[in-house]
Amino acid sequence: MPRVYNFSPGPATLPEPVLERAREEMLDYRGRGLSVMEMSHRSPEFVEIAERAEADFRELLDVSDDYAVLFLQGGATLQFAMVPINLADEDSVVDYVHTGLWGTKAIAEARRLCRVNVAASSEEDNFNHVPPPETWRLSPGSAYVHITGNETIGGVEFHEYPNTGDTPLVADLSSTLMSRPLTVDRFGLIYASAQKNLGPAGITVVVAHKDLIGRARPNTPSMLDYGAHASADGSMLNTPSTYAWYLTGLVLQWLKEQGGVSAIAGVNERKASKLYAALDRSNFYRCPVAKRNRSWMNVAFTLADEALDEAFLSAAETHGLLNLKGHRSVGGMRASIYNAMPEEGVDALIDFMAAFEAEHR
Ligand SMILES: *Cc1c(COP(=O)(O)O)cnc(C)c1O
């Protein structure tokens, strides 16, 4: 069977050359006679893989030495708790900007651990936009301001990041990291689970300013303490997710071969613009997200007639266009078009949508 175009939000499609390389190296990693999966995480071979991934990550985003880059486990979901545990006390106030369902989860977790102020929310508008920063009600003395850079479910993205002055800006960039250039210096801490745009599930990358590390609450278990991970040689406090780390490294090498994040950003912008243009041209399809916040990575849309949803999805599947169903909590459709989705995949989707419309309108 030929490979399909997989529009899954995550775990998501991976670049085909990466999968081929992994296949070639599966049984015998570069003449060592064993698979990466079977290597000790402390072996020179694996340490080289891990260090190369970190170096490529730093190079791609131009991350300075003021920041630690950690490769952890537990997903972005564990970061919902690790951020408050490491950056705030029980009675600290922290600010959250609420632009979708991942934000809801981050807020719920933080509420167990400190005092949360929801500084702005678009919940009343079904999370169809990012409230403009001038309307945010930030608390004086808050320990950090948390945003979700791209809400994967609603398809709502910050196209500019706010300036929070001396208060560290913390961002969940799970579904947008590496899709475009980023000024890391504007952030106190960034986290991203890999299975959207960076690699397979099992790895979470944390980029943290070194001033924010080593400040965990007393009695914090070491696995939850950024300081413990940062001081354990290269995020190896325990056995890391070695194979996922290796694959993430291959994705980063592939991204460098594509010309890096500026080059891929050009492709991403073009892919997203043509898909949104196709939605806007038609009244058969509709995108609920405000134009200024439409995500480059997750394009959410509905059919004017919901009764056609199932027919749309099954016809798409017969055309090799998979996983277009929207999140169960919001319905409709969603096309996730991360770095690894070829432009031809987006073109095929647009053609299919036009044909489906012609047949059913
Ligand atoms: C997928 C996702 C998460 C959750 O990631 P897990 O690895 O499942 O914990 C959190 N935030 C955003 C923005 C996501 O897209």
Coordinates of C-alpha atoms and ligand atoms in Angstrom, one line a residue:
M1 CA 0.0 0.0 0.0
P2 CA 1.4 3.5 -0.8
R3 CA 1.8 5.9 2.0
V4 CA -1.2 8.0 2.8
Y5 CA -1.4 11.7 3.6
N6 CA -1.8 11.6 7.3
F7 CA -3.4 14.7 8.8
S8 CA -3.3 13.4 12.3
P9 CA -2.7 16.0 15.1
G10 CA -0.4 13.8 17.0
P11 CA 1.3 11.4 17.0
A12 CA 1.6 12.9 13.5
T13 CA 3.2 12.2 10.2
L14 CA 7.0 12.0 10.1
P15 CA 9.2 12.8 7.2
E16 CA 9.6 9.8 4.9
P17 CA 13.4 10.1 4.6
V18 CA 13.5 9.9 8.4
L19 CA 11.5 6.6 8.5
E20 CA 13.7 5.2 5.7
R21 CA 16.9 6.1 7.5
A22 CA 15.5 4.5 10.7
R23 CA 14.7 1.4 8.7
E24 CA 18.2 1.2 7.2
E25 CA 19.7 1.6 10.7
M26 CA 17.2 -0.6 12.5
L27 CA 19.1 -3.9 12.9
D28 CA 22.7 -2.5 12.6
Y29 CA 23.3 1.1 13.6
R30 CA 26.3 2.2 11.5
G31 CA 28.2 -1.0 11.7
R32 CA 27.9 -1.4 15.5
G33 CA 25.9 -4.6 15.0
L34 CA 23.0 -3.6 17.2
S35 CA 19.9 -1.4 17.1
V36 CA 19.7 2.0 18.8
M37 CA 16.9 0.5 20.8
E38 CA 19.3 -2.0 22.3
M39 CA 22.1 0.4 23.2
S40 CA 22.9 1.6 26.7
H41 CA 22.0 5.2 27.1
R42 CA 25.4 5.7 28.5
S43 CA 27.3 4.1 25.6
P44 CA 29.5 6.4 23.5
E45 CA 27.2 5.7 20.5
F46 CA 24.1 6.8 22.2
V47 CA 25.7 9.8 24.0
E48 CA 26.8 11.0 20.5
I49 CA 23.2 10.6 19.2
A50 CA 21.9 12.6 22.2
E51 CA 24.5 15.3 22.0
R52 CA 24.0 15.7 18.3
A53 CA 20.2 16.1 18.7
E54 CA 20.8 18.8 21.3
A55 CA 23.3 20.6 19.2
D56 CA 21.1 20.5 16.1
F57 CA 18.1 21.7 18.2
R58 CA 20.2 24.7 19.5
E59 CA 21.5 25.5 16.1
L60 CA 18.0 25.4 14.4
L61 CA 16.5 27.8 17.0
D62 CA 19.7 29.7 17.8
V63 CA 19.4 28.9 21.5
S64 CA 22.1 30.6 23.6
D65 CA 24.1 29.2 26.5
D66 CA 21.8 31.1 28.9
Y67 CA 19.3 28.3 28.3
A68 CA 19.3 24.6 29.2
V69 CA 17.7 22.2 26.7
L70 CA 16.3 19.1 28.4
F71 CA 14.9 16.0 26.8
L72 CA 12.4 14.6 29.2
Q73 CA 9.4 12.2 29.4
G74 CA 5.9 12.6 30.6
G75 CA 4.6 14.7 27.7
A76 CA 3.5 18.3 27.7
T77 CA 1.0 17.1 30.3
L78 CA 3.7 16.6 32.9
Q79 CA 5.0 20.1 32.2
F80 CA 1.6 21.4 33.2
A81 CA 2.7 20.4 36.7
M82 CA 6.5 20.8 36.5
V83 CA 6.2 24.4 35.5
P84 CA 4.4 25.5 38.7
I85 CA 6.4 23.1 40.9
N86 CA 9.6 24.6 39.7
L87 CA 8.7 28.3 39.1
A88 CA 6.2 29.1 41.8
D89 CA 5.4 28.5 45.4
E90 CA 2.1 27.3 46.8
D91 CA 1.0 30.8 47.5
S92 CA 2.5 32.4 44.4
V93 CA 0.1 34.0 41.9
V94 CA 0.6 32.9 38.3
D95 CA -1.0 34.2 35.1
Y96 CA -2.6 32.1 32.4
V97 CA -3.9 33.2 29.1
H98 CA -6.7 30.8 28.1
T99 CA -7.1 30.2 24.4
G100 CA -8.2 26.6 24.1
L101 CA -8.5 23.1 25.6
W102 CA -4.8 22.5 26.2
G103 CA -4.8 25.8 28.2
T104 CA -7.8 24.5 30.2
K105 CA -5.7 21.4 31.2
A106 CA -2.7 23.5 32.0
I107 CA -4.8 25.8 34.2
A108 CA -6.5 22.9 36.0
E109 CA -3.1 21.4 36.8
A110 CA -1.6 24.7 38.0
R111 CA -4.6 25.3 40.3
R112 CA -3.6 22.2 42.3
L113 CA -0.2 23.7 42.9
C114 CA -0.5 27.5 43.2
R115 CA -2.9 30.5 42.8
V116 CA -3.9 30.9 39.2
N117 CA -5.2 34.1 37.7
V118 CA -6.8 33.7 34.3
A119 CA -5.5 36.9 32.8
A120 CA -7.6 36.6 29.6
S121 CA -9.8 34.0 28.0
S122 CA -11.6 33.5 24.7
E123 CA -13.7 30.7 26.1
E124 CA -17.0 32.7 25.7
D125 CA -16.2 32.9 22.0
N126 CA -15.6 29.2 21.7
F127 CA -11.8 29.9 21.7
N128 CA -11.9 31.4 18.2
H129 CA -9.1 33.9 18.8
V130 CA -6.3 35.1 21.1
P131 CA -7.4 38.0 23.3
P132 CA -5.1 41.0 22.4
P133 CA -2.4 41.5 25.0
E134 CA -3.6 45.0 25.8
T135 CA -6.7 43.4 27.3
W136 CA -4.9 41.0 29.6
R137 CA -5.3 41.5 33.3
L138 CA -1.9 40.4 34.6
S139 CA -1.3 40.2 38.3
P140 CA 1.4 42.3 39.9
G141 CA 4.2 40.1 41.1
S142 CA 3.1 37.0 39.3
A143 CA 5.7 34.2 39.1
Y144 CA 5.2 33.8 35.3
V145 CA 2.7 34.3 32.4
H146 CA 1.7 31.1 30.6
I147 CA 0.4 30.9 27.1
T148 CA -0.4 28.0 24.7
G149 CA 1.4 29.2 21.5
N150 CA -0.7 27.0 19.3
E151 CA -3.9 25.5 20.4
T152 CA -3.8 22.2 18.5
I153 CA -7.5 21.4 18.9
G154 CA -9.0 24.7 18.0
G155 CA -6.3 25.7 15.5
V156 CA -5.6 29.1 17.2
E157 CA -2.1 30.4 17.1
F158 CA -0.2 33.4 18.4
H159 CA 1.5 34.9 15.4
E160 CA 3.3 37.3 17.7
Y161 CA 4.4 36.6 21.2
P162 CA 3.6 39.1 24.0
N163 CA 6.2 41.1 25.9
T164 CA 5.8 40.4 29.6
G165 CA 8.7 42.6 30.8
D166 CA 10.5 41.1 33.8
T167 CA 7.9 38.4 34.4
P168 CA 9.0 35.2 32.7
L169 CA 6.9 34.1 29.7
V170 CA 6.2 30.4 29.7
A171 CA 4.9 28.8 26.6
D172 CA 3.5 25.4 25.6
L173 CA 4.7 25.2 22.0
S174 CA 4.0 21.5 21.5
S175 CA 2.4 21.9 18.1
T176 CA 4.3 24.9 16.7
L177 CA 7.9 24.6 17.8
M178 CA 10.3 24.4 14.8
S179 CA 7.5 25.5 12.4
R180 CA 9.1 29.0 12.1
P181 CA 11.9 31.0 13.6
L182 CA 11.6 32.0 17.3
T183 CA 13.3 34.5 19.5
V184 CA 14.1 32.2 22.4
D185 CA 15.4 35.1 24.5
R186 CA 11.8 36.4 24.9
F187 CA 10.8 33.4 26.9
G188 CA 11.6 32.2 30.4
L189 CA 10.7 28.6 29.5
I190 CA 9.3 26.7 26.5
Y191 CA 8.1 23.2 26.4
A192 CA 6.9 20.9 23.6
S193 CA 6.0 17.3 23.4
A194 CA 7.6 15.8 20.3
Q195 CA 4.8 13.9 18.6
K196 CA 3.4 16.9 16.8
N197 CA 6.3 18.5 15.0
L198 CA 9.5 17.1 16.4
G199 CA 9.4 13.3 16.3
P200 CA 7.5 10.4 17.8
A201 CA 5.8 10.3 21.2
G202 CA 8.0 9.7 24.2
I203 CA 10.1 12.9 24.3
T204 CA 9.3 16.3 25.6
V205 CA 11.8 19.1 25.0
V206 CA 12.1 21.8 27.6
V207 CA 14.1 25.0 26.9
A208 CA 14.6 26.9 30.2
H209 CA 16.5 30.0 31.1
K210 CA 19.2 28.9 33.5
D211 CA 18.0 31.5 36.1
L212 CA 14.7 29.5 36.4
I213 CA 16.4 26.2 37.0
G214 CA 17.2 24.9 40.5
R215 CA 14.4 26.7 42.2
A216 CA 12.0 23.8 42.7
R217 CA 10.0 23.7 45.9
P218 CA 11.6 21.9 48.8
N219 CA 10.9 18.1 48.8
T220 CA 10.3 18.1 45.0
P221 CA 11.0 14.6 43.8
S222 CA 14.1 14.7 41.6
M223 CA 12.3 13.5 38.5
L224 CA 10.1 16.6 38.7
D225 CA 13.0 19.0 39.3
Y226 CA 14.5 20.8 36.3
G227 CA 17.6 21.3 38.3
A228 CA 18.1 17.6 38.9
H229 CA 17.7 16.9 35.1
A230 CA 19.9 19.7 34.1
S231 CA 22.7 18.6 36.4
A232 CA 22.4 15.0 35.5
D233 CA 24.7 14.8 32.5
G234 CA 22.6 15.7 29.5
S235 CA 19.1 14.8 30.8
M236 CA 20.1 11.4 31.9
L237 CA 18.9 11.3 35.5
N238 CA 17.3 7.9 34.6
T239 CA 17.0 5.9 31.4
P240 CA 15.7 8.4 28.8
S241 CA 13.4 7.5 25.9
T242 CA 16.4 6.5 23.8
Y243 CA 14.7 5.5 20.5
A244 CA 12.3 8.5 20.5
W245 CA 15.3 10.7 21.1
Y246 CA 17.2 9.2 18.2
L247 CA 14.2 9.7 15.9
T248 CA 13.8 13.3 17.1
G249 CA 17.5 13.7 16.2
L250 CA 16.8 12.4 12.7
V251 CA 13.9 14.8 12.3
L252 CA 16.1 17.7 13.3
Q253 CA 18.8 16.6 10.8
W254 CA 16.1 16.4 8.1
L255 CA 14.9 19.9 9.0
K256 CA 18.4 21.3 8.6
E257 CA 18.5 19.6 5.2
Q258 CA 15.3 21.5 4.3
G259 CA 17.1 24.7 5.0
G260 CA 16.2 25.1 8.6
V261 CA 13.3 26.9 10.3
S262 CA 13.2 30.0 8.1
A263 CA 12.9 27.9 5.0
I264 CA 10.3 25.5 6.4
A265 CA 8.3 28.6 7.7
G266 CA 8.0 29.8 4.1
V267 CA 6.6 26.4 3.1
N268 CA 4.3 26.3 6.1
E269 CA 2.9 29.7 5.5
R270 CA 2.2 28.8 1.9
K271 CA 0.5 25.5 2.8
A272 CA -1.7 27.2 5.4
S273 CA -2.6 30.2 3.2
K274 CA -3.8 28.1 0.3
L275 CA -5.9 25.8 2.5
Y276 CA -7.5 28.8 4.3
A277 CA -8.1 30.5 0.9
A278 CA -9.9 27.4 -0.3
L279 CA -12.1 27.5 2.9
D280 CA -12.8 31.2 2.5
R281 CA -13.7 30.8 -1.2
S282 CA -16.5 28.5 -0.5
N283 CA -19.7 28.7 1.7
F284 CA -19.8 24.9 1.8
Y285 CA -16.8 24.9 4.2
R286 CA -16.2 27.3 7.1
C287 CA -13.2 28.1 9.3
P288 CA -14.4 29.4 12.7
V289 CA -11.0 31.0 13.7
A290 CA -10.4 34.7 13.5
K291 CA -8.1 35.5 10.6
R292 CA -5.4 37.0 12.7
N293 CA -5.0 33.8 14.8
R294 CA -5.4 31.1 12.3
S295 CA -2.9 28.4 12.9
W296 CA -0.3 27.4 10.3
M297 CA -0.2 23.9 11.8
N298 CA -3.8 22.8 12.6
V299 CA -6.5 24.0 10.3
A300 CA -9.9 23.6 11.9
F301 CA -13.0 23.8 9.7
T302 CA -16.6 22.6 9.5
L303 CA -19.0 21.6 6.7
A304 CA -22.0 23.8 6.4
D305 CA -24.1 20.7 6.6
E306 CA -23.0 18.5 9.5
A307 CA -25.0 15.6 8.1
L308 CA -22.2 15.3 5.4
D309 CA -19.4 14.9 7.9
E310 CA -19.3 11.1 7.8
A311 CA -19.5 11.0 4.0
F312 CA -16.7 13.6 3.8
L313 CA -14.4 11.6 6.1
S314 CA -15.0 8.3 4.4
A315 CA -14.6 9.8 0.9
A316 CA -11.4 11.5 2.0
E317 CA -10.1 8.2 3.3
T318 CA -10.6 6.5 -0.1
H319 CA -8.5 9.3 -1.6
G320 CA -5.7 8.5 0.9
L321 CA -6.4 11.5 3.1
L322 CA -6.5 10.3 6.6
N323 CA -7.4 11.5 10.1
L324 CA -9.2 14.7 9.2
K325 CA -11.8 14.3 11.9
G326 CA -11.9 17.2 14.4
H327 CA -11.2 16.6 18.1
R328 CA -14.1 14.8 19.8
S329 CA -14.7 17.9 22.0
V330 CA -15.3 20.3 19.1
G331 CA -16.4 18.2 16.2
G332 CA -16.0 19.2 12.5
M333 CA -12.7 18.7 10.7
R334 CA -9.1 19.5 11.4
A335 CA -6.2 19.1 9.0
S336 CA -2.9 19.1 10.8
I337 CA -0.2 20.2 8.4
Y338 CA 3.0 20.1 10.4
N339 CA 6.5 20.4 8.8
A340 CA 6.5 16.8 7.7
M341 CA 3.2 17.1 5.6
P342 CA 4.4 17.6 2.1
E343 CA 2.9 20.5 0.1
E344 CA 1.4 17.9 -2.3
G345 CA -0.6 16.6 0.6
V346 CA -2.3 20.0 1.1
D347 CA -2.8 20.3 -2.6
A348 CA -4.5 16.9 -2.7
L349 CA -6.7 17.9 0.2
I350 CA -7.8 21.1 -1.5
D351 CA -8.6 19.2 -4.8
F352 CA -10.5 16.6 -2.9
M353 CA -12.5 19.3 -1.0
A354 CA -13.5 21.0 -4.3
A355 CA -14.6 17.7 -5.8
F356 CA -16.6 16.8 -2.8
E357 CA -18.3 20.2 -2.8
A358 CA -19.1 19.9 -6.5
E359 CA -20.7 16.5 -5.9
H360 CA -22.7 17.5 -2.7
R361 CA -23.7 21.1 -2.9
Ligands
LIG1 C1 -0.6 17.4 22.4 C2 -0.5 18.6 23.2 C3 -0.3 18.5 24.6 C4 -0.3 17.2 25.3 O1 0.8 16.5 25.0 P1 1.1 15.0 25.8 O2 2.4 14.6 25.2 O3 0.0 14.1 25.4 O4 1.1 15.3 27.2 C5 -0.3 19.7 25.3 N1 -0.3 20.9 24.7 C6 -0.5 21.0 23.4 C7 -0.5 22.4 22.8 C8 -0.5 19.9 22.6 O5 -0.7 20.0 21.3

